[in-house]
Coordinates of C-alpha atoms in Angstrom, one line a residue:
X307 CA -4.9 24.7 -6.8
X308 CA -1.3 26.1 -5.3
X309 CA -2.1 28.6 -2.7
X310 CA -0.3 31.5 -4.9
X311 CA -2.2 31.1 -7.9
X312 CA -5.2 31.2 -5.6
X313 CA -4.7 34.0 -3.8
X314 CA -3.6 36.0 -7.0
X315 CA -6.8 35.6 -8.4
X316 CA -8.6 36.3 -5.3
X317 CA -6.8 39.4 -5.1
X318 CA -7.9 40.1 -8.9
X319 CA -11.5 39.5 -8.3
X320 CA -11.9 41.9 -5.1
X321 CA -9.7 44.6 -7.0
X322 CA -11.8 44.4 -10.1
X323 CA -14.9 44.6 -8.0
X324 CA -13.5 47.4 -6.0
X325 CA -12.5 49.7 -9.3
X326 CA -16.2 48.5 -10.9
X327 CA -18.0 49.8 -8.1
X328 CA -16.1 53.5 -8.0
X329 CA -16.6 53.7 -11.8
X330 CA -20.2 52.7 -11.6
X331 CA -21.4 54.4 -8.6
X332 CA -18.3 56.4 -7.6
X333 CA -18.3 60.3 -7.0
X334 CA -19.2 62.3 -10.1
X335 CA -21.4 59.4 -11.6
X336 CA -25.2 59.3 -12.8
X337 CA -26.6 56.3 -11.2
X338 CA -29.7 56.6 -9.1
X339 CA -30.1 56.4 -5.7
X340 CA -32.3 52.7 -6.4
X341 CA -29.3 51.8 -8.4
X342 CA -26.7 52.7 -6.0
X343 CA -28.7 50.5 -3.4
X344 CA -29.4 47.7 -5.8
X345 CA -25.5 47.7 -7.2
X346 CA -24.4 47.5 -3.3
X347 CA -26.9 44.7 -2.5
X348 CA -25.7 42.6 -4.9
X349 CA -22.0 43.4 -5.0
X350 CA -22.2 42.9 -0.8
X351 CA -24.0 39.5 -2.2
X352 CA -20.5 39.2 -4.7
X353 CA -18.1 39.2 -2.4
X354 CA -20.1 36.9 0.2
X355 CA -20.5 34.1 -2.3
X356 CA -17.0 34.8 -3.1
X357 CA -15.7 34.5 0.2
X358 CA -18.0 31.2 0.9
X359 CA -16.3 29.1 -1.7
X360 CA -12.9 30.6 -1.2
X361 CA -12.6 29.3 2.6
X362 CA -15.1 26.2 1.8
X363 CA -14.7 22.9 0.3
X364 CA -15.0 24.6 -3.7
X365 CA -11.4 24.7 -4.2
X366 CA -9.4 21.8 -4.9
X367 CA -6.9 23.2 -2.1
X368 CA -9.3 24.4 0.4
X369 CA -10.6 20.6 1.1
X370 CA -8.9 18.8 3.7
X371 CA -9.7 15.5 2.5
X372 CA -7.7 15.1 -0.4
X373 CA -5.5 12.1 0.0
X374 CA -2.5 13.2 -2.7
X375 CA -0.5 15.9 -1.9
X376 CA -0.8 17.4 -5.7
X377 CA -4.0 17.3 -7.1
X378 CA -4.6 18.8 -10.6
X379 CA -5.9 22.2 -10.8
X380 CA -9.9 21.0 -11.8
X381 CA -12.0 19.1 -10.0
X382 CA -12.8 16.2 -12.2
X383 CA -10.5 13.9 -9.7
X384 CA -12.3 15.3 -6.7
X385 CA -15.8 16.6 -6.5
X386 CA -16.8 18.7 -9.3
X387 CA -20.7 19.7 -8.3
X388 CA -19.2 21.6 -5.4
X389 CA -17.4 24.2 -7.3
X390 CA -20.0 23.8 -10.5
X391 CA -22.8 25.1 -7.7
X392 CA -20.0 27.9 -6.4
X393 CA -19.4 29.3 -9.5
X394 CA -23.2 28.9 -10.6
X395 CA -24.3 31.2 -8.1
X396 CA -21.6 33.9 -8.3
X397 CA -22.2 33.9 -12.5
X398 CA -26.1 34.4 -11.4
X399 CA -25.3 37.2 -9.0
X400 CA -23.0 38.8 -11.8
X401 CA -25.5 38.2 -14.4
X402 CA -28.0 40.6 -12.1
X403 CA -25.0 42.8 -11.9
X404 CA -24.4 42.8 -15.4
X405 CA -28.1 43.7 -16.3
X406 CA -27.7 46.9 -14.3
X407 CA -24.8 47.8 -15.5
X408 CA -21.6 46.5 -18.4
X409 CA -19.2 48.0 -16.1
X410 CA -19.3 45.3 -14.5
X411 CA -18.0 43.5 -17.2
X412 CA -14.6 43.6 -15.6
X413 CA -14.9 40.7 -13.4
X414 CA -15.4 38.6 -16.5
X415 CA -11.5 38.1 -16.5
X416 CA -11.4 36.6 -12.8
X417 CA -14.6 34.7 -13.1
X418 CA -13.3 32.9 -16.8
X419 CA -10.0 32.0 -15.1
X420 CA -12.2 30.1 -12.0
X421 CA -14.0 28.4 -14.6
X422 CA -11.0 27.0 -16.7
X423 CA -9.1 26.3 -13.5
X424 CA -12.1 24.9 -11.2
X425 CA -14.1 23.3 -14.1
X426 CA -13.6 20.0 -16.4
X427 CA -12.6 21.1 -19.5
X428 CA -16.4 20.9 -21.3
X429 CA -18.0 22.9 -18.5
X430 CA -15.1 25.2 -18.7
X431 CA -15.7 25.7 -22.1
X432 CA -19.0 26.2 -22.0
X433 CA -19.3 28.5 -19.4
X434 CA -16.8 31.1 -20.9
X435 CA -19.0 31.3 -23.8
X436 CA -21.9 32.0 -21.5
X437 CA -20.2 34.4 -19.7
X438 CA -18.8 36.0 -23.3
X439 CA -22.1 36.1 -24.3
X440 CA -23.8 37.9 -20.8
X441 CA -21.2 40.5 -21.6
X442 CA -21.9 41.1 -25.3
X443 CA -25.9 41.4 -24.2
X444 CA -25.2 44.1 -21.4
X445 CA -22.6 46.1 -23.5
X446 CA -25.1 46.0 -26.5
X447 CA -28.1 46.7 -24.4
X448 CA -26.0 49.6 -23.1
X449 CA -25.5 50.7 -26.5
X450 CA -28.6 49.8 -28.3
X451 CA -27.2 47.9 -30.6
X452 CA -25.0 44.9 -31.0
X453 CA -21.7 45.6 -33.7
X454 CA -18.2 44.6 -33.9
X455 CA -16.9 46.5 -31.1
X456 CA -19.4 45.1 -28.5
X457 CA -18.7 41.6 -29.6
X458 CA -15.1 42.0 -30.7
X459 CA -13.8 43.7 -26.8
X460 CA -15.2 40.6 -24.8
X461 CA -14.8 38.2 -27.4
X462 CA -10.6 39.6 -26.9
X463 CA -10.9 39.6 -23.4
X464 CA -12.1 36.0 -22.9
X465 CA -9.1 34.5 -25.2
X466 CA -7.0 37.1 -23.4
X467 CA -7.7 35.4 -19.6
X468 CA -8.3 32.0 -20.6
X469 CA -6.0 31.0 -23.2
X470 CA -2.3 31.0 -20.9
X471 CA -4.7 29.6 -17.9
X472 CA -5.2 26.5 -20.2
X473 CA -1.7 26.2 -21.5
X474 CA -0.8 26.9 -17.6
X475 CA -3.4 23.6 -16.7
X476 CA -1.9 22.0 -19.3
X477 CA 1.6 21.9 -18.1
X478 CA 0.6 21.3 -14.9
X479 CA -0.9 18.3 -15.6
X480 CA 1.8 17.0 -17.8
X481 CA 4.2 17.8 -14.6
X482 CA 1.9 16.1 -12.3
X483 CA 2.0 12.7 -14.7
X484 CA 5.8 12.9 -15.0
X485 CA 5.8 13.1 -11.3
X486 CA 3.5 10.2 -10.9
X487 CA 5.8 7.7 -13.5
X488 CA 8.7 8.7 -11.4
X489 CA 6.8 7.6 -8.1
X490 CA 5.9 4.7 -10.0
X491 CA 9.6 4.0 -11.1
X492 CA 11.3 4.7 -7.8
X493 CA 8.7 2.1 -6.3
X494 CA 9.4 -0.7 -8.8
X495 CA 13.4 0.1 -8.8
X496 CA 12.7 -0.5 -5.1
X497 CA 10.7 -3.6 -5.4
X498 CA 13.5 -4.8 -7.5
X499 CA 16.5 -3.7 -5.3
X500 CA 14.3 -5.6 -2.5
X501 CA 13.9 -8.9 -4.9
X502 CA 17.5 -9.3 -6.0
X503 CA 18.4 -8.9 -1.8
X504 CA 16.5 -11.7 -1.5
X505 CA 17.3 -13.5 -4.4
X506 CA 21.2 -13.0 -3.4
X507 CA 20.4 -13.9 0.5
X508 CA 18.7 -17.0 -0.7
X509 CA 21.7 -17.8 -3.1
X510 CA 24.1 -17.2 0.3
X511 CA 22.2 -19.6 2.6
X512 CA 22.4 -22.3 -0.3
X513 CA 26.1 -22.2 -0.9
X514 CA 26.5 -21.7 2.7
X515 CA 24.4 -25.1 3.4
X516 CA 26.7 -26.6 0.7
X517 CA 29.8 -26.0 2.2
X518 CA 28.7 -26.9 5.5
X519 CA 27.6 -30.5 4.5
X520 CA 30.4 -31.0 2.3
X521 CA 32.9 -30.1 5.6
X522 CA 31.6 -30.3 8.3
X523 CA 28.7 -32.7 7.9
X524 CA 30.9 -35.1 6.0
X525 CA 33.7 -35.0 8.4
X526 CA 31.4 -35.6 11.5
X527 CA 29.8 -38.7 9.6
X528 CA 33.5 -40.0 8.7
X529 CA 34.7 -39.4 12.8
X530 CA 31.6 -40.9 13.7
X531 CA 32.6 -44.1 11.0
X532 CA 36.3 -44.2 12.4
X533 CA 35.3 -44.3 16.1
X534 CA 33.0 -46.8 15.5
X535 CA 35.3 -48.5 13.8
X536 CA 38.0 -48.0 16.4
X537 CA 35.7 -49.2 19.2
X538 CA 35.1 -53.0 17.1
X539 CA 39.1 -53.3 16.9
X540 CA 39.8 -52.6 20.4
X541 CA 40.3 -55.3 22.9
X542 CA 37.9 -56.5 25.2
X543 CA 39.8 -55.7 28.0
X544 CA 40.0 -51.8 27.5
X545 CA 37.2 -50.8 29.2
X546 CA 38.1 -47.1 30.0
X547 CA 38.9 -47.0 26.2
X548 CA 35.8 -48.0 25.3
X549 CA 33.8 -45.5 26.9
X550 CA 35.4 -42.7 25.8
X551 CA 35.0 -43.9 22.4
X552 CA 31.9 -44.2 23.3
X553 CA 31.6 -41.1 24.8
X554 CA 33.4 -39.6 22.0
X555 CA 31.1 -41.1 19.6
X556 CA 28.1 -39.8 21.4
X557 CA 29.3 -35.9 20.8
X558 CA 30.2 -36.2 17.2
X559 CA 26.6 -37.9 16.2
X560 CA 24.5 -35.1 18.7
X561 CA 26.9 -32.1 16.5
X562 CA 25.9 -34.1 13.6
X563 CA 22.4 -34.4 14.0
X564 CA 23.0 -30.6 15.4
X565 CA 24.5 -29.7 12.2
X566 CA 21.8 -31.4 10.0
X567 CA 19.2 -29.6 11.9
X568 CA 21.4 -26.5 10.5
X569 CA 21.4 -27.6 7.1
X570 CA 17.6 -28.5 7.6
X571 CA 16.7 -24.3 8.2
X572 CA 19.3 -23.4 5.9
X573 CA 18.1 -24.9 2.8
X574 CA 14.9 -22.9 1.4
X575 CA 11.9 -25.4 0.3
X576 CA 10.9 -25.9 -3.1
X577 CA 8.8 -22.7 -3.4
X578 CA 10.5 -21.1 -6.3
X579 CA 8.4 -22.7 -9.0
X580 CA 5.7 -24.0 -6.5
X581 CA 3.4 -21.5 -4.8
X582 CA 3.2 -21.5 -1.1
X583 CA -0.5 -23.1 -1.2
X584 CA 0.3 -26.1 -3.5
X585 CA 3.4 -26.7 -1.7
X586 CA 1.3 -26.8 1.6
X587 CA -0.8 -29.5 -0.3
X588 CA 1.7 -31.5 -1.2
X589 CA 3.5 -31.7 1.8
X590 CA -0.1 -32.8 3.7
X591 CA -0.7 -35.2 0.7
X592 CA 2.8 -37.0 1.7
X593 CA 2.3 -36.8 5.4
X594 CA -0.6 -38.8 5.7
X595 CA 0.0 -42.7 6.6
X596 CA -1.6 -45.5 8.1
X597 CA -4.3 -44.3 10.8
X598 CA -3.9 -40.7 10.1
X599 CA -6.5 -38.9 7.2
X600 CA -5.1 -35.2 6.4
X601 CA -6.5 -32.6 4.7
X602 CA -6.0 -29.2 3.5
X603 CA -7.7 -25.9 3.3
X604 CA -7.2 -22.7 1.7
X605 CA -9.1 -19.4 2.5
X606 CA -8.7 -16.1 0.9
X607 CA -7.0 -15.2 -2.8
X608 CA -3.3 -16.2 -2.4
X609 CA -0.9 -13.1 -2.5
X610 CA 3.1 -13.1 -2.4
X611 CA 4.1 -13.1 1.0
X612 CA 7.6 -12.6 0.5
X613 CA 10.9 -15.8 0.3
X614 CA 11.2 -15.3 3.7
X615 CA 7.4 -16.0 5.5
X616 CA 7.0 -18.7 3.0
X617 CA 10.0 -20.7 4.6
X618 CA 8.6 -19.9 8.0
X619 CA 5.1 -21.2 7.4
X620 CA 6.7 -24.5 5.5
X621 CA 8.7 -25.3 8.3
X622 CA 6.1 -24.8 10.7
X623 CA 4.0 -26.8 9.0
X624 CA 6.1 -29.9 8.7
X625 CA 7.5 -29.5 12.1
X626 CA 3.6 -29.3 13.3
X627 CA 3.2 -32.3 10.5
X628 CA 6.4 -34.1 12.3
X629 CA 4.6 -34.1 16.5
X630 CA 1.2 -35.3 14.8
X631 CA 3.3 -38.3 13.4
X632 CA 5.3 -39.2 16.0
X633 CA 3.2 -38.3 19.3
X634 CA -0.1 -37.4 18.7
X635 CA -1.7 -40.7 18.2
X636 CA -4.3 -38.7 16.4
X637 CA -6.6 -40.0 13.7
X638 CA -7.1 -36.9 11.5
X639 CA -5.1 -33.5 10.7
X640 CA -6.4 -30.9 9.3
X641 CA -4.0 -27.5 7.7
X642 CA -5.9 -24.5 7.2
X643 CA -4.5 -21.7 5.5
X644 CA -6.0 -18.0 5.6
X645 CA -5.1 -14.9 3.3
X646 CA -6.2 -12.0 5.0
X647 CA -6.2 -7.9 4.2
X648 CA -3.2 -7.2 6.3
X649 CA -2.1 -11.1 7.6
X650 CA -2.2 -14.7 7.0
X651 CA -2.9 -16.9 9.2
X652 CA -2.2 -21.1 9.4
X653 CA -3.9 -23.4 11.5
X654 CA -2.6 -27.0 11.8
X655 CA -5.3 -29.3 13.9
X656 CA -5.5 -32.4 15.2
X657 CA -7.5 -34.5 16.9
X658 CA -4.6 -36.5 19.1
X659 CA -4.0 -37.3 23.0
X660 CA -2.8 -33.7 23.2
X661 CA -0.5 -33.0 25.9
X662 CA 0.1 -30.0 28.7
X663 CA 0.7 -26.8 27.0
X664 CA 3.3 -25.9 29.5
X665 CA 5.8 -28.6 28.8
X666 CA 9.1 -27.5 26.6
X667 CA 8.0 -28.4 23.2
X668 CA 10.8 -30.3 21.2
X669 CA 10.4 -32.4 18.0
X670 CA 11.0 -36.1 17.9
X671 CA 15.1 -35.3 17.4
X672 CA 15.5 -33.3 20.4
X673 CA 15.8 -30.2 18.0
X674 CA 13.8 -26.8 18.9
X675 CA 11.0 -28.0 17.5
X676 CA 7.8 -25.4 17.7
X677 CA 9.8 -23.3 20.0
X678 CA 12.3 -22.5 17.2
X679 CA 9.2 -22.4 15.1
X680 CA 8.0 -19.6 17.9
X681 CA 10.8 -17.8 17.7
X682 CA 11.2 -17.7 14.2
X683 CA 7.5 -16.4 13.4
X684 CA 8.4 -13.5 16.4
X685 CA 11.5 -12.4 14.6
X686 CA 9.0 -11.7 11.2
X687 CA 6.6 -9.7 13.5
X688 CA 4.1 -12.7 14.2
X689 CA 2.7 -15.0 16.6
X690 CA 3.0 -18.7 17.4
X691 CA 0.0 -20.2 19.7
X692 CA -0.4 -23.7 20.8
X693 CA -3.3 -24.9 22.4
X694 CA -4.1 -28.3 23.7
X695 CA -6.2 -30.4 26.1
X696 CA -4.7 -34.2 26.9
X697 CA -7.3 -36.6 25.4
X698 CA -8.9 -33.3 23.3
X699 CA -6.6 -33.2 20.4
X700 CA -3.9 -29.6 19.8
X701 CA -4.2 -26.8 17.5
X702 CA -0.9 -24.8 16.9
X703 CA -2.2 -21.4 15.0
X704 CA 0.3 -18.9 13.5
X705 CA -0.4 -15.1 12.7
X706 CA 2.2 -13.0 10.0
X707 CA 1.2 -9.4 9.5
X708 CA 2.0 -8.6 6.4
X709 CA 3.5 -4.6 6.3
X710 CA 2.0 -2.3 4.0
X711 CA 3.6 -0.7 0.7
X712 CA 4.9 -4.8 0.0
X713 CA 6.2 -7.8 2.0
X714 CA 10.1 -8.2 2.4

């Protein structure tokens, strides 16, 4: 409930107590001396109850664990037996009040409004016609009989306090679901902002791999064919031509094999149609060959991770996929992939020669190879572990976190 509302009808319940309490056992009235002392009892009890649900957990703003910073003015979304036991006990206290004397009557108006704005609608409902029909009992008790005006006044009242509360609620809430769809709205305009980013990176690094291998790539691999070609017509006897041919040679095949290696990261895997799992399976499926059993595991219900983890955990995996072929020697390799609440994990065993840990790790090509891969999985926020024993096999284990509120 917003704070103003709350403290205006706070401020209407102690005032309608307050000019009850003068009228009923002010200066110049008849009541007793037992009802003076009974009415101040249970008024004292009033206001205490009162005051217990207005700083406690009964009202919807009053609870410090709500997790949305607008809840709706009842308390269906929260805890409703809280405020259903509050406003039990101050409608019994009332009730005694009201059997002493209709005066009190007044603090109908305050108590309906707590019940419309604290209450699911039933309850609501239902308890303004019990309060409607406490007050019709004391005013006709007072009278001695029960007509038209004693039924008409509260029955006047009631609609009075409660009908622009509900149409009030009712607004409310319809401003509180317009509020949510546009949450909802700027989050998925965001999502999609993000998505065509990606999409429109992705579309960069392709054309940008195309260019590169139709320049560069193809005009190393044609110096590469003329040198070669140079070096077979030369002379035998220009041996200082030769070398730096040779030489020359040398440096246009390492930029090329540089520049593939470009092309290589450049180029995003075939995950667009094909899931990161399946494409995980496929790629161990093809990587197994004579000697070497592979097999693949998935843990965990698979969740977008975003264009840009799935490339890293591809390439890790065929670069890991790559050192079990060529060095390992190993007999079986196992990939194991994890989806977690807040990461995903891959593991890529095997059970190889292994080799020392603290050795630069490069791939059969001289490229980066898992130290790249390291780097790469750093850069996203992860981590890139290698362990492995010589004669014992090696495990290389990688850890994304994946950020809350979507992946990138």
């Amino acid at each position: 409930m917003q704070p103003m509302l709350r403290h205006a009808l706070s401020g209407l319940f102690v005032a309608s107590l307050v000019a009850t309490l003068v009228v009923v056992i002010g200066p110049g009235t008849a009541a007793s001396h037992h009802d003076v002392s009974m009415v101040a009892a249970l008024s004292v009890l009033l206001a205490a109850t009162y005051a217990v649900g207005f700083v406690g957990p009964a009202w919807p703003a009053g609870s410090r664990r709500r997790k949305r910073p607008a809840e709706s003015f009842d308390t269906t979304e929260g805890n409703p037996g809280r405020a259903l036991r509050w406003l039990g006990a101050l409608t019994a206290v009332w009730a005694c009040l009201m059997a002493i004397s209709a005066g009190f009557g007044w603090l109908g108006f305050p108590l309906f409004a707590l019940y419309v704005l604290l209450l699911p609608l039933r309850l609501a409902i239902a308890a303004v016609a019990l309060g409607t029909v406490i007050v019709v009992a004391a005013k006709g008790a007072e009278a001695g009989v029960v007509e038209i005006p004693q039924v008409a006044g509260p029955l006047l009242g009631t609609l009075v306090s409660t009908l622009p509360l509900l149409g009030y609620q009712s607004l409310h809430r319809e401003s509180q679901a317009r509020q949510a769809l546009i949450h909802e709205l700027v989050v998925t305009r965001d999502a999609l902002a993000q998505s065509q980013r990606e999409a429109g990176r992705l579309a960069e690094r392709q054309r940008l791999a195309r260019e590169i291998h139709d320049t560069v790539a193809q005009g190393l691999s044609s110096v590469i064919m003329l040198l070669r070609a140079t070096d077979a017509a030369l002379p035998p006897d220009t041996p200082v031509a030769r070398e730096r041919t040779a030489a020359a040679t040398e440096v246009a095949t390492v930029n090329l094999a540089e520049c593939r290696r470009f092309l290589h990261e450049l180029s995003p895997p075939p995950l667009v149609e094909t899931p990161l799992p399946e494409a995980l399976r496929r790629l161990v499926d093809r990587s197994a060959d004579d000697g070497l059993g592979t097999a693949f595991h998935l843990h965990g219900e698979p969740y977008p991770l975003g264009a840009e983890r799935d490339v890293a955990l591809l390439r890790l995996t065929q670069e890991a996929l790559t050192n079990v072929r060529g060095h390992a020697h190993a007999e079986t390799c196992v990939v194991s992939l994890c989806y977690l609440d807040d990461r995903v994990t891959l593991d890529v065993f095997d059970d190889g020669k292994g080799f020392d840990p603290e050795l630069p790790l490069q791939d059969s090509s001289g490229g980066f190879g898992l130290h790249g891969m390291r780097q790469r999985m750093e850069e996203l926020g992860g981590v890139l572990t290698v362990e492995s024993t010589i004669g014992e096999g090696t495990a290389v284990a990688a850890c994304l976190p994946i950020p809350h509120g979507g992946t990138s």
